[in-house]
């Protein structure tokens, strides 16, 4: 039988692991037990709709068998098993889709990279940390033939068909020889195995059983001199269940601390970071359920599964009925992970039924309120941590605000944060609370970055009045404000496009008259720049800057930039209506005016330069860079 090679990236990881980089070797048992438990989950689930399975809930179990002479420890389950193809695909490659990325991270071979392994479990392969040979005997439910898979580590594996009486899987680990650093033989000791199961696998929902020998006192049948019965001791073997089997979310808060839940979450999700929020619910009443939900601490693309989505696993009385239910919470809470267990949920639930399931809707609504409450608490108590959360998942909330014509906007609005400087974020409520009495609107500016938005010339006057400006950096941000419409009765005002509301009626009139007076010059500037420009006027917003670019109508420069990468030609061609504003109080205006009187060519060049400067300060690309450079050069 020829030996098959592991996929290249698996081999690398396997080498690292076998070569003892991973210090916490004992977790191998947890990983193998957890696979066994998952396999039973799958068959049990199948049994709900398939009478052929022929096993009741009580029949499922995981057994640990120890053979000291052969130096093997075996984990046996009566779960779903694997076909030949599955054994090859699942056991022949580490971590499937996530492995390439992982390999990339490992390439530099730095110590801190290697520590990544220590942070995650690595599933089945962890067996090789303690074993020099692993044999898997398995038979898939519904198949007549079994499969034997054998590997001694990095040099490959063999697979062959075998006869196997029962459905399920045996993972037989032949332990390495003891060395100075590690007494591998200790994993054959009952006390050690018991301790490991208690420590890591107590919450596994299926019984983990093992034959345990212990001393028993018994009556020998003989009598002592005083006539009392004689006792002696003998060894008896009893099949013990080592784990408590109550899933962690079923246990009361008195029994299980938040830290226990967090440790469970990190292990289950292979997440390095603590979650930033935890919601534990035990509800009785209209619908009874238990829930344990987590808001992850980072947007972690799981390097092993390639899966970065959250998702709620549904259980009914401890039986998993759906691994990832995406109908329980709205999409804006897609990042939430965890479990919901309710005896009121029907066991053979399908996706279609779920959508209309009343119980599920009630649970979903309640949980959303709890999640929101927990996030609000975080915002109140630990703003920097909330900001980190928002940088990770804020976009989901923003999309939620815009979704379904703003249907959820009021539920979500207090969870949104906006930059008012590069370092500082506020909620709209906070913004309004900080507004001086004289301020009538909520001012915002849009650009590619917070810094650019802050530096827009149009922001000057607003800031000089002591008003804060919200900086938007994506078209989504603009759509969010559009959907929200107002905050506490205050409307939003774009510093670039809207009337800032600072001018009195007289000032407005005077400004209009000034535009009329300079009409000839302004028209000349517009003609000099050419097609892209719709209007030129004298600015009422600028103080020290020579000019700025403003837009009119609904389409802003930011949206234009966004649509430039749009899917259709029509979208990509969309242009905002550009208005050039000149600062009549700036020296440049005097120079332009003088040139307009005496040297029309120079005035034309100056017009183009001013337009290009306005484009630059608005953070958009100069449309004719060469022309701009030439025009500036000619001024010398
Ligand atoms: P993970 O469990 O994270 O998917 P593993 O490396 O632990 O990664 O296992 C890989 C796959 O091998 C599992 O997803 C499962 O399909 C299969 N597998 C492992 N152990 C068993 C088992 N005892 N019974 C059935 N399938 C198993």
PDB file of C-alpha atoms in Angstrom, residues 457 460 536-549 580-590 592 606 609-614 617:
ATOM      1  CA  UNK A 457     -11.385  75.153   3.964  1.00  0.00           C
ATOM      2  CA  UNK A 460     -12.742  77.070   9.158  1.00  0.00           C
ATOM      3  CA  UNK A 536     -18.151  80.400  -9.837  1.00  0.00           C
ATOM      4  CA  UNK A 537     -19.126  82.650  -6.947  1.00  0.00           C
ATOM      5  CA  UNK A 538     -17.592  84.682  -4.186  1.00  0.00           C
ATOM      6  CA  UNK A 539     -17.262  82.741  -0.975  1.00  0.00           C
ATOM      7  CA  UNK A 540     -18.999  83.640   2.236  1.00  0.00           C
ATOM      8  CA  UNK A 541     -17.370  80.867   4.242  1.00  0.00           C
ATOM      9  CA  UNK A 542     -13.649  81.315   3.741  1.00  0.00           C
ATOM     10  CA  UNK A 543     -11.368  83.364   5.945  1.00  0.00           C
ATOM     11  CA  UNK A 544      -7.692  82.599   5.223  1.00  0.00           C
ATOM     12  CA  UNK A 545      -7.889  80.204   2.291  1.00  0.00           C
ATOM     13  CA  UNK A 546      -7.939  81.549  -1.298  1.00  0.00           C
ATOM     14  CA  UNK A 547     -10.670  79.289  -2.660  1.00  0.00           C
ATOM     15  CA  UNK A 548     -12.642  76.121  -2.187  1.00  0.00           C
ATOM     16  CA  UNK A 549     -14.691  73.606  -4.110  1.00  0.00           C
ATOM     17  CA  UNK A 580     -15.743  77.169  -7.330  1.00  0.00           C
ATOM     18  CA  UNK A 581     -15.803  79.694  -4.517  1.00  0.00           C
ATOM     19  CA  UNK A 582     -13.241  82.491  -4.458  1.00  0.00           C
ATOM     20  CA  UNK A 583     -12.333  84.377  -1.308  1.00  0.00           C
ATOM     21  CA  UNK A 584     -12.698  88.087  -2.101  1.00  0.00           C
ATOM     22  CA  UNK A 585     -10.724  88.985   1.023  1.00  0.00           C
ATOM     23  CA  UNK A 586      -7.693  87.004  -0.082  1.00  0.00           C
ATOM     24  CA  UNK A 587      -4.729  88.575  -1.862  1.00  0.00           C
ATOM     25  CA  UNK A 588      -5.100  86.097  -4.739  1.00  0.00           C
ATOM     26  CA  UNK A 589      -8.414  87.687  -5.636  1.00  0.00           C
ATOM     27  CA  UNK A 590      -6.771  91.116  -6.023  1.00  0.00           C
ATOM     28  CA  UNK A 592      -6.767  87.831 -10.391  1.00  0.00           C
ATOM     29  CA  UNK A 606      -4.663  82.110 -12.668  1.00  0.00           C
ATOM     30  CA  UNK A 609      -4.586  77.414 -10.919  1.00  0.00           C
ATOM     31  CA  UNK A 610      -7.222  78.521  -8.426  1.00  0.00           C
ATOM     32  CA  UNK A 611      -9.562  75.786  -9.597  1.00  0.00           C
ATOM     33  CA  UNK A 612      -6.841  73.162  -9.266  1.00  0.00           C
ATOM     34  CA  UNK A 613      -6.038  74.443  -5.755  1.00  0.00           C
ATOM     35  CA  UNK A 614      -9.689  74.120  -4.828  1.00  0.00           C
ATOM     36  CA  UNK A 617      -7.995  71.095  -0.917  1.00  0.00           C
TER      37      UNK A 617
END
